[in-house]
mmCIF file of C-alpha atoms in Angstrom:
data_model
loop_
_atom_site.group_PDB
_atom_site.id
_atom_site.type_symbol
_atom_site.label_atom_id
_atom_site.label_comp_id
_atom_site.label_asym_id
_atom_site.label_seq_id
_atom_site.Cartn_x
_atom_site.Cartn_y
_atom_site.Cartn_z
ATOM 1 C CA MET Y 80 12.413 -17.696 -20.699
ATOM 2 C CA ARG Y 81 9.388 -17.672 -22.851
ATOM 3 C CA TYR Y 82 6.966 -14.844 -21.877
ATOM 4 C CA ARG Y 83 3.728 -16.194 -20.950
ATOM 5 C CA GLU Y 84 0.381 -14.146 -21.433
ATOM 6 C CA PRO Y 85 -1.697 -13.264 -18.460
ATOM 7 C CA GLN Y 86 -4.727 -15.372 -18.175
ATOM 8 C CA ARG Y 87 -7.678 -13.457 -19.551
ATOM 9 C CA VAL Y 88 -11.259 -14.129 -18.603
ATOM 10 C CA ILE Y 89 -13.789 -11.581 -19.979
ATOM 11 C CA HIS Y 90 -17.466 -11.368 -18.529
ATOM 12 C CA SER Y 91 -19.770 -9.142 -20.696
ATOM 13 C CA ARG Y 92 -23.388 -8.600 -21.178
ATOM 14 C CA SER Y 93 -23.075 -7.216 -24.710
ATOM 15 C CA ARG Y 94 -20.720 -8.252 -27.666
ATOM 16 C CA ASN Y 95 -18.463 -5.576 -27.251
ATOM 17 C CA PRO Y 96 -15.612 -6.976 -25.067
ATOM 18 C CA VAL Y 97 -14.732 -3.414 -23.827
ATOM 19 C CA PRO Y 98 -17.799 -1.715 -22.091
ATOM 20 C CA SER Y 99 -18.660 1.825 -22.154
ATOM 21 C CA ARG Y 100 -16.703 4.562 -20.008
ATOM 22 C CA LYS Y 101 -19.171 4.865 -17.472
ATOM 23 C CA THR Y 102 -19.686 1.322 -16.875
ATOM 24 C CA TYR Y 103 -16.483 -0.419 -17.482
ATOM 25 C CA TYR Y 104 -14.946 -2.131 -14.177
ATOM 26 C CA TYR Y 105 -11.680 -3.749 -14.552
ATOM 27 C CA LEU Y 106 -10.882 -6.493 -11.962
ATOM 28 C CA ALA Y 107 -7.364 -6.989 -11.525
ATOM 29 C CA VAL Y 108 -6.161 -10.430 -9.631
ATOM 30 C CA ASN Y 109 -2.461 -10.766 -8.861
ATOM 31 C CA GLN Y 110 -1.778 -14.356 -8.432
ATOM 32 C CA ALA Y 111 1.669 -13.530 -6.774
ATOM 33 C CA ALA Y 112 0.137 -11.791 -3.879
ATOM 34 C CA GLY Y 113 0.318 -13.296 -0.452
ATOM 35 C CA GLY Y 114 -3.463 -13.782 0.265
ATOM 36 C CA GLY Y 115 -4.130 -16.719 -2.006
ATOM 37 C CA VAL Y 116 -4.992 -16.722 -5.657
ATOM 38 C CA GLU Y 117 -8.133 -18.847 -5.346
ATOM 39 C CA THR Y 118 -9.666 -16.568 -2.803
ATOM 40 C CA ALA Y 119 -8.927 -13.681 -4.829
ATOM 41 C CA GLN Y 120 -10.494 -15.137 -7.992
ATOM 42 C CA LYS Y 121 -13.561 -16.227 -6.188
ATOM 43 C CA LEU Y 122 -14.098 -12.700 -4.877
ATOM 44 C CA ALA Y 123 -13.595 -11.388 -8.281
ATOM 45 C CA ARG Y 124 -16.171 -13.402 -9.500
ATOM 46 C CA LYS Y 125 -18.420 -12.614 -6.730
ATOM 47 C CA LEU Y 126 -18.162 -9.091 -7.323
ATOM 48 C CA GLU Y 127 -18.832 -9.424 -11.178
ATOM 49 C CA ARG Y 128 -21.982 -11.260 -10.249
ATOM 50 C CA ARG Y 129 -23.237 -8.204 -8.155
ATOM 51 C CA PHE Y 130 -22.514 -5.893 -10.877
ATOM 52 C CA ARG Y 131 -24.348 -8.134 -13.415
ATOM 53 C CA ARG Y 132 -27.483 -7.160 -11.579
ATOM 54 C CA GLY Y 133 -27.109 -3.589 -12.558
ATOM 55 C CA ASP Y 134 -25.870 -1.944 -15.653
ATOM 56 C CA CYS Y 135 -22.218 -2.512 -15.201
ATOM 57 C CA GLU Y 136 -19.845 -4.433 -17.395
ATOM 58 C CA CYS Y 137 -16.586 -6.246 -15.817
ATOM 59 C CA ILE Y 138 -13.555 -7.712 -17.373
ATOM 60 C CA ILE Y 139 -11.575 -9.978 -14.913
ATOM 61 C CA GLU Y 140 -7.836 -10.718 -15.602
ATOM 62 C CA THR Y 141 -5.533 -12.908 -13.468
ATOM 63 C CA ALA Y 142 -1.790 -12.216 -13.665
ATOM 64 C CA ALA Y 143 0.494 -15.242 -12.697
ATOM 65 C CA ASN Y 144 3.584 -12.995 -11.798
ATOM 66 C CA TRP Y 145 4.692 -9.237 -11.111
ATOM 67 C CA LYS Y 146 5.625 -8.574 -14.733
ATOM 68 C CA ASP Y 147 2.285 -9.928 -16.152
ATOM 69 C CA TYR Y 148 0.357 -7.852 -13.469
ATOM 70 C CA THR Y 149 2.207 -4.357 -14.323
ATOM 71 C CA ARG Y 150 1.866 -5.301 -18.050
ATOM 72 C CA MET Y 151 -1.841 -6.272 -17.834
ATOM 73 C CA VAL Y 152 -2.910 -3.222 -15.592
ATOM 74 C CA SER Y 153 -1.009 -0.675 -17.927
ATOM 75 C CA GLU Y 154 -2.897 -1.999 -21.005
ATOM 76 C CA ALA Y 155 -6.417 -2.080 -19.318
ATOM 77 C CA ALA Y 156 -5.684 1.509 -18.236
ATOM 78 C CA ARG Y 157 -5.283 2.626 -21.791
ATOM 79 C CA LYS Y 158 -8.890 1.777 -22.237
ATOM 80 C CA ARG Y 159 -9.866 4.131 -19.421
ATOM 81 C CA PRO Y 160 -12.114 2.072 -17.247
ATOM 82 C CA HIS Y 161 -14.262 3.654 -15.061
ATOM 83 C CA ALA Y 162 -12.702 1.812 -12.027
ATOM 84 C CA ILE Y 163 -9.479 -0.419 -11.533
ATOM 85 C CA VAL Y 164 -10.407 -3.024 -8.605
ATOM 86 C CA VAL Y 165 -7.459 -4.849 -7.277
ATOM 87 C CA PHE Y 166 -7.608 -8.172 -5.616
ATOM 88 C CA GLY Y 167 -4.034 -8.237 -4.187
ATOM 89 C CA GLY Y 168 -1.577 -6.654 -1.563
ATOM 90 C CA ASP Y 169 0.007 -3.212 -1.247
ATOM 91 C CA GLY Y 170 2.212 -3.438 -4.210
ATOM 92 C CA SER Y 171 -0.538 -4.374 -6.385
ATOM 93 C CA VAL Y 172 -2.524 -1.329 -5.047
ATOM 94 C CA ARG Y 173 0.203 0.781 -5.517
ATOM 95 C CA MET Y 174 0.830 0.009 -9.212
ATOM 96 C CA ALA Y 175 -3.002 -0.020 -9.946
ATOM 97 C CA ALA Y 176 -3.596 3.312 -8.237
ATOM 98 C CA SER Y 177 -0.726 5.052 -10.219
ATOM 99 C CA GLN Y 178 -2.603 3.867 -13.350
ATOM 100 C CA ALA Y 179 -5.924 5.061 -11.886
ATOM 101 C CA ALA Y 180 -4.664 8.500 -10.942
ATOM 102 C CA ARG Y 181 -3.198 9.131 -14.505
ATOM 103 C CA ILE Y 182 -6.662 8.614 -16.420
ATOM 104 C CA LYS Y 183 -8.591 9.851 -13.184
ATOM 105 C CA GLY Y 184 -10.413 6.743 -12.610
ATOM 106 C CA LEU Y 185 -11.255 5.086 -9.370
ATOM 107 C CA ILE Y 186 -9.390 2.523 -7.321
ATOM 108 C CA GLY Y 187 -11.115 -0.259 -5.413
ATOM 109 C CA ILE Y 188 -9.368 -2.408 -2.918
ATOM 110 C CA VAL Y 189 -10.203 -5.845 -1.984
ATOM 111 C CA PRO Y 190 -7.583 -7.156 0.595
ATOM 112 C CA CYS Y 191 -5.855 -10.263 -0.729
ATOM 113 C CA GLY Y 192 -2.170 -9.534 0.466
ATOM 114 C CA ARG Y 193 0.046 -10.411 3.280
ATOM 115 C CA PHE Y 194 -0.088 -7.134 5.105
ATOM 116 C CA ASN Y 195 -2.759 -5.186 3.751
ATOM 117 C CA ASN Y 196 -1.524 -2.097 5.082
ATOM 118 C CA ILE Y 197 -3.161 0.380 2.499
ATOM 119 C CA TYR Y 198 -6.515 -1.151 2.920
ATOM 120 C CA THR Y 199 -6.262 -1.161 6.785
ATOM 121 C CA SER Y 200 -5.367 2.284 7.000
ATOM 122 C CA LEU Y 201 -8.290 3.380 5.031
ATOM 123 C CA TYR Y 202 -10.986 1.081 6.143
ATOM 124 C CA GLY Y 203 -10.054 -0.846 9.257
ATOM 125 C CA PRO Y 204 -9.043 -4.546 9.414
ATOM 126 C CA PRO Y 205 -9.545 -6.656 6.218
ATOM 127 C CA ASP Y 206 -12.998 -7.396 5.422
ATOM 128 C CA HIS Y 207 -13.853 -9.066 2.165
ATOM 129 C CA GLU Y 208 -17.620 -8.756 2.137
ATOM 130 C CA ALA Y 209 -17.275 -5.020 3.261
ATOM 131 C CA ALA Y 210 -14.874 -4.181 0.459
ATOM 132 C CA LEU Y 211 -17.063 -5.777 -2.097
ATOM 133 C CA GLU Y 212 -20.324 -3.719 -0.886
ATOM 134 C CA TRP Y 213 -18.495 -0.421 -0.919
ATOM 135 C CA ILE Y 214 -17.322 -0.928 -4.349
ATOM 136 C CA ARG Y 215 -20.676 -2.085 -5.720
ATOM 137 C CA GLU Y 216 -22.281 0.844 -3.830
ATOM 138 C CA GLY Y 217 -19.859 3.206 -5.813
ATOM 139 C CA GLN Y 218 -19.463 6.097 -3.380
ATOM 140 C CA HIS Y 219 -15.885 7.626 -3.391
ATOM 141 C CA THR Y 220 -13.523 10.072 -2.268
ATOM 142 C CA ALA Y 221 -10.192 11.530 -3.139
ATOM 143 C CA ILE Y 222 -6.922 10.810 -1.191
ATOM 144 C CA ASP Y 223 -3.356 12.117 -1.243
ATOM 145 C CA ALA Y 224 -0.643 10.252 -2.943
ATOM 146 C CA GLY Y 225 3.243 10.727 -2.619
ATOM 147 C CA LEU Y 226 6.170 10.677 -4.975
ATOM 148 C CA VAL Y 227 9.787 9.944 -4.334
ATOM 149 C CA GLU Y 228 12.145 10.447 -7.138
ATOM 150 C CA GLY Y 229 9.502 9.801 -9.663
ATOM 151 C CA HIS Y 230 7.970 6.744 -7.769
ATOM 152 C CA PHE Y 231 4.290 6.975 -7.009
ATOM 153 C CA PHE Y 232 3.171 5.523 -3.643
ATOM 154 C CA LEU Y 233 0.156 5.558 -1.254
ATOM 155 C CA GLY Y 234 1.311 4.343 2.158
ATOM 156 C CA SER Y 235 4.921 4.410 2.893
ATOM 157 C CA LEU Y 236 8.578 4.628 2.342
ATOM 158 C CA VAL Y 237 10.752 2.932 4.755
ATOM 159 C CA THR Y 238 14.221 1.734 5.494
ATOM 160 C CA GLY Y 239 16.356 0.378 8.273
ATOM 161 C CA PHE Y 240 14.523 -1.369 11.018
ATOM 162 C CA ILE Y 241 11.239 -2.193 8.916
ATOM 163 C CA PRO Y 242 12.963 -3.985 5.901
ATOM 164 C CA ALA Y 243 15.032 -6.096 8.474
ATOM 165 C CA PHE Y 244 12.053 -6.938 10.458
ATOM 166 C CA ILE Y 245 10.282 -7.986 7.361
ATOM 167 C CA GLU Y 246 13.237 -10.223 6.582
ATOM 168 C CA ARG Y 247 13.104 -11.720 10.008
ATOM 169 C CA LEU Y 248 9.374 -12.542 9.457
ATOM 170 C CA GLY Y 249 10.106 -14.750 6.397
ATOM 171 C CA THR Y 250 7.312 -16.054 4.274
ATOM 172 C CA GLY Y 251 5.214 -17.675 6.906
ATOM 173 C CA SER Y 252 2.171 -16.610 8.728
ATOM 174 C CA LEU Y 253 2.370 -13.448 11.126
ATOM 175 C CA PRO Y 254 2.839 -14.369 14.450
ATOM 176 C CA ARG Y 255 0.090 -13.882 17.009
ATOM 177 C CA LEU Y 256 1.644 -13.218 20.410
ATOM 178 C CA THR Y 257 3.018 -9.852 21.348
ATOM 179 C CA MET Y 258 6.176 -11.299 22.928
ATOM 180 C CA THR Y 259 6.990 -12.998 19.594
ATOM 181 C CA TRP Y 260 6.601 -9.556 17.825
ATOM 182 C CA ALA Y 261 9.174 -8.138 20.532
ATOM 183 C CA LYS Y 262 11.748 -11.104 20.237
ATOM 184 C CA LEU Y 263 11.699 -10.541 16.625
ATOM 185 C CA ALA Y 264 12.008 -6.628 16.719
ATOM 186 C CA GLY Y 265 15.002 -7.313 19.008
ATOM 187 C CA ARG Y 266 16.840 -9.493 16.433
ATOM 188 C CA ALA Y 267 15.843 -7.145 13.484
ATOM 189 C CA ALA Y 268 17.040 -4.255 15.433
ATOM 190 C CA GLU Y 269 20.475 -5.926 15.746
ATOM 191 C CA ASP Y 270 20.381 -6.593 11.950
ATOM 192 C CA ALA Y 271 19.598 -3.089 11.242
ATOM 193 C CA ILE Y 272 22.410 -0.606 10.733
ATOM 194 C CA ALA Y 273 21.928 2.859 12.141
ATOM 195 C CA ARG Y 274 23.232 5.465 9.871
ATOM 196 C CA PRO Y 275 24.024 9.295 10.170
ATOM 197 C CA THR Y 276 21.163 10.877 8.235
ATOM 198 C CA THR Y 277 20.529 14.262 7.294
ATOM 199 C CA MET Y 278 16.600 15.281 6.744
ATOM 200 C CA LYS Y 279 15.028 18.400 5.742
ATOM 201 C CA ILE Y 280 11.297 18.660 6.869
ATOM 202 C CA ASP Y 281 9.989 21.602 5.159
ATOM 203 C CA SER Y 282 12.608 24.191 6.084
ATOM 204 C CA PHE Y 283 13.832 22.375 9.261
ATOM 205 C CA THR Y 284 17.030 20.562 8.809
ATOM 206 C CA PHE Y 285 18.619 18.250 11.147
ATOM 207 C CA THR Y 286 20.906 15.179 11.393
ATOM 208 C CA VAL Y 287 20.073 11.727 13.242
ATOM 209 C CA GLU Y 288 21.452 8.278 13.396
ATOM 210 C CA PRO Y 289 18.211 6.239 13.177
ATOM 211 C CA LEU Y 290 17.259 2.612 13.071
ATOM 212 C CA VAL Y 291 13.719 3.173 12.258
ATOM 213 C CA LEU Y 292 13.174 5.623 9.350
ATOM 214 C CA GLY Y 293 10.166 5.993 7.455
ATOM 215 C CA VAL Y 294 7.908 8.614 5.376
ATOM 216 C CA HIS Y 295 4.089 7.829 5.754
ATOM 217 C CA LEU Y 296 0.913 8.952 4.227
ATOM 218 C CA LEU Y 297 -1.031 6.314 5.946
ATOM 219 C CA SER Y 298 -0.850 4.915 9.206
ATOM 220 C CA THR Y 299 -0.303 1.212 8.968
ATOM 221 C CA VAL Y 300 2.794 -0.538 8.381
ATOM 222 C CA LEU Y 301 3.549 -4.348 9.276
ATOM 223 C CA THR Y 302 -0.281 -4.216 10.399
ATOM 224 C CA LEU Y 303 0.803 -1.916 13.088
ATOM 225 C CA LYS Y 304 -0.275 1.836 13.516
ATOM 226 C CA ILE Y 305 3.308 3.163 13.272
ATOM 227 C CA ALA Y 306 2.137 6.566 12.148
ATOM 228 C CA PRO Y 307 -1.417 6.871 13.942
ATOM 229 C CA VAL Y 308 -1.749 10.318 13.204
ATOM 230 C CA ALA Y 309 -1.431 9.996 9.553
ATOM 231 C CA ASP Y 310 -4.505 11.492 7.620
ATOM 232 C CA PRO Y 311 -4.956 10.588 3.863
ATOM 233 C CA ILE Y 312 -6.458 13.937 3.040
ATOM 234 C CA ASP Y 313 -4.505 16.424 4.856
ATOM 235 C CA GLY Y 314 -1.680 16.926 2.484
ATOM 236 C CA ARG Y 315 0.931 16.238 4.657
ATOM 237 C CA LEU Y 316 3.621 13.353 5.318
ATOM 238 C CA ILE Y 317 4.615 11.763 8.659
ATOM 239 C CA VAL Y 318 8.160 11.147 9.238
ATOM 240 C CA VAL Y 319 8.882 8.428 11.869
ATOM 241 C CA PHE Y 320 12.286 8.112 13.328
ATOM 242 C CA ASP Y 321 14.469 7.220 16.425
ATOM 243 C CA PRO Y 322 17.041 10.039 16.972
ATOM 244 C CA LYS Y 323 19.856 7.696 18.717
ATOM 245 C CA GLY Y 324 19.448 4.221 17.160
ATOM 246 C CA ASP Y 325 18.682 2.585 20.371
ATOM 247 C CA ARG Y 326 17.827 -1.034 19.842
ATOM 248 C CA ASP Y 327 15.982 -1.782 23.124
ATOM 249 C CA THR Y 328 13.956 1.187 22.376
ATOM 250 C CA ILE Y 329 12.754 -0.218 19.158
ATOM 251 C CA ALA Y 330 11.997 -3.497 20.510
ATOM 252 C CA HIS Y 331 9.721 -1.857 23.299
ATOM 253 C CA PHE Y 332 8.230 0.225 20.612
ATOM 254 C CA ILE Y 333 6.901 -2.629 18.424
ATOM 255 C CA ARG Y 334 5.751 -4.443 21.558
ATOM 256 C CA ASP Y 335 3.878 -1.422 22.644
ATOM 257 C CA LEU Y 336 2.196 -0.883 19.135
ATOM 258 C CA LYS Y 337 1.289 -4.472 18.947
ATOM 259 C CA ARG Y 338 -0.612 -3.890 22.360
ATOM 260 C CA LYS Y 339 -1.958 -0.940 20.653
ATOM 261 C CA LYS Y 340 -0.307 1.604 23.054
ATOM 262 C CA TYR Y 341 0.931 4.555 21.092
ATOM 263 C CA GLN Y 342 3.701 6.074 23.132
ATOM 264 C CA PHE Y 343 5.671 8.410 21.127
ATOM 265 C CA SER Y 344 8.325 10.214 22.912
ATOM 266 C CA ASN Y 345 12.277 11.242 22.742
ATOM 267 C CA GLY Y 346 12.575 7.495 21.757
ATOM 268 C CA VAL Y 347 10.561 7.380 18.641
ATOM 269 C CA GLN Y 348 9.415 10.700 17.144
ATOM 270 C CA LEU Y 349 6.948 11.773 14.609
ATOM 271 C CA VAL Y 350 7.123 15.023 12.439
ATOM 272 C CA ARG Y 351 4.688 16.458 9.968
ATOM 273 C CA GLY Y 352 5.755 18.045 6.875
ATOM 274 C CA ARG Y 353 4.777 18.743 3.155
ATOM 275 C CA ARG Y 354 8.066 18.003 1.822
ATOM 276 C CA VAL Y 355 10.999 15.680 3.048
ATOM 277 C CA THR Y 356 14.621 15.461 1.665
ATOM 278 C CA ILE Y 357 16.778 12.620 2.993
ATOM 279 C CA SER Y 358 20.444 11.961 2.448
ATOM 280 C CA PRO Y 359 22.360 9.885 2.049
ATOM 281 C CA ALA Y 360 20.079 7.370 0.335
ATOM 282 C CA GLY Y 361 22.647 5.034 -0.989
ATOM 283 C CA GLY Y 362 23.750 1.950 0.657
ATOM 284 C CA ARG Y 363 20.273 1.339 2.197
ATOM 285 C CA VAL Y 364 17.379 -0.994 1.684
ATOM 286 C CA TRP Y 365 14.212 1.001 0.746
ATOM 287 C CA LEU Y 366 10.798 -0.432 0.543
ATOM 288 C CA LEU Y 367 7.969 1.614 -1.208
ATOM 289 C CA ASP Y 368 4.586 0.269 -0.063
ATOM 290 C CA GLY Y 369 6.325 -3.107 0.693
ATOM 291 C CA ASP Y 370 8.320 -3.339 -2.582
ATOM 292 C CA PRO Y 371 12.038 -2.834 -3.117
ATOM 293 C CA VAL Y 372 13.052 0.566 -4.889
ATOM 294 C CA ASP Y 373 16.458 1.852 -5.955
ATOM 295 C CA PHE Y 374 17.236 5.407 -6.000
ATOM 296 C CA ALA Y 375 20.017 6.970 -8.734
ATOM 297 C CA ARG Y 376 20.552 10.113 -6.412
ATOM 298 C CA ASP Y 377 22.023 10.099 -2.983
ATOM 299 C CA GLU Y 378 19.692 12.595 -1.811
ATOM 300 C CA ILE Y 379 15.963 11.753 -2.457
ATOM 301 C CA MET Y 380 12.957 14.250 -2.019
ATOM 302 C CA VAL Y 381 9.610 13.027 -0.819
ATOM 303 C CA GLU Y 382 6.551 15.264 -1.488
ATOM 304 C CA VAL Y 383 2.624 14.956 -1.583
ATOM 305 C CA VAL Y 384 0.321 15.062 -4.409
ATOM 306 C CA PRO Y 385 -2.880 16.155 -2.744
ATOM 307 C CA GLN Y 386 -6.002 14.482 -3.558
ATOM 308 C CA ALA Y 387 -4.540 12.465 -6.406
ATOM 309 C CA VAL Y 388 -6.300 9.306 -5.984
ATOM 310 C CA ARG Y 389 -10.176 8.453 -5.840
ATOM 311 C CA VAL Y 390 -10.855 5.475 -3.852
ATOM 312 C CA PHE Y 391 -14.178 3.864 -3.257
ATOM 313 C CA THR Y 392 -15.507 4.599 0.445
ATOM 314 C CA HIS Y 393 -18.621 4.152 2.775
ATOM 315 C CA ALA Y 394 -20.084 6.329 5.300
ATOM 316 C CA SER Y 395 -18.827 4.007 8.014
ATOM 317 C CA ALA Y 396 -15.228 3.533 6.498
ATOM 318 C CA LYS Y 397 -12.136 5.407 8.176
ATOM 319 C CA SER Y 398 -11.171 8.473 6.462
#
């Protein structure tokens, strides 16, 4: 299959297609994201027009698929933009944030994905206008990132029930009714397999047999606050798991989260730590900020990189 170059649209007020380090904003649109490419492109052009009123310069690029997107953003990062602004979902944000962290640039998020968990965790429900305005204003702060066996992430590493639930959701729109979520959760719990798992959280080692297992830097997964106490700047991970792998408990847990009731007990537990090891990792489906990931080792280590990523923010945004 012939490789297709990503669509490239350059907007510049000068003859130089790559503006100066101080004013260069790179706007990356992922056409494969679940929020709709037309919406994302319109928002990118809207932000570019707002930047034109000042002294900023923008380059807008649209990628047709994930391979194009990763290549496009990696090449753009070599030119060291002041900020990479992502019009896409969680996977798009994670990839661009890893590049922004490497060059000590800023990352902007305009939520155009299906779940938009990273945006929701940091700022609240998706709001395109608010996102554009915060990026234009330019205020920013540093948040933590995570590393698992060399893989960078911002939000979560999950296995077991969550991947099974996403599989049950399919590609359609998210259900609105709480009871529909509970029914899907029950079916996903039947699909998931509870496996004996040994975890070491800092110096505390224990063995459980969970259906739900996730390591979180941010609060939101599946648009639900599965790790509500997660803090993006405290240098700690939140491990969420159910010790006994009880399917009814999981269905009730998802139902309560959908109702915005945060009831954690012996059924589903949260533990904080700076470093987590999990084994065995093999034979499981893992999702890293929503994208599948494979590990070469059967014991994996997850750790925090404090204040590794600079993100745009606002006084009214969640911290």
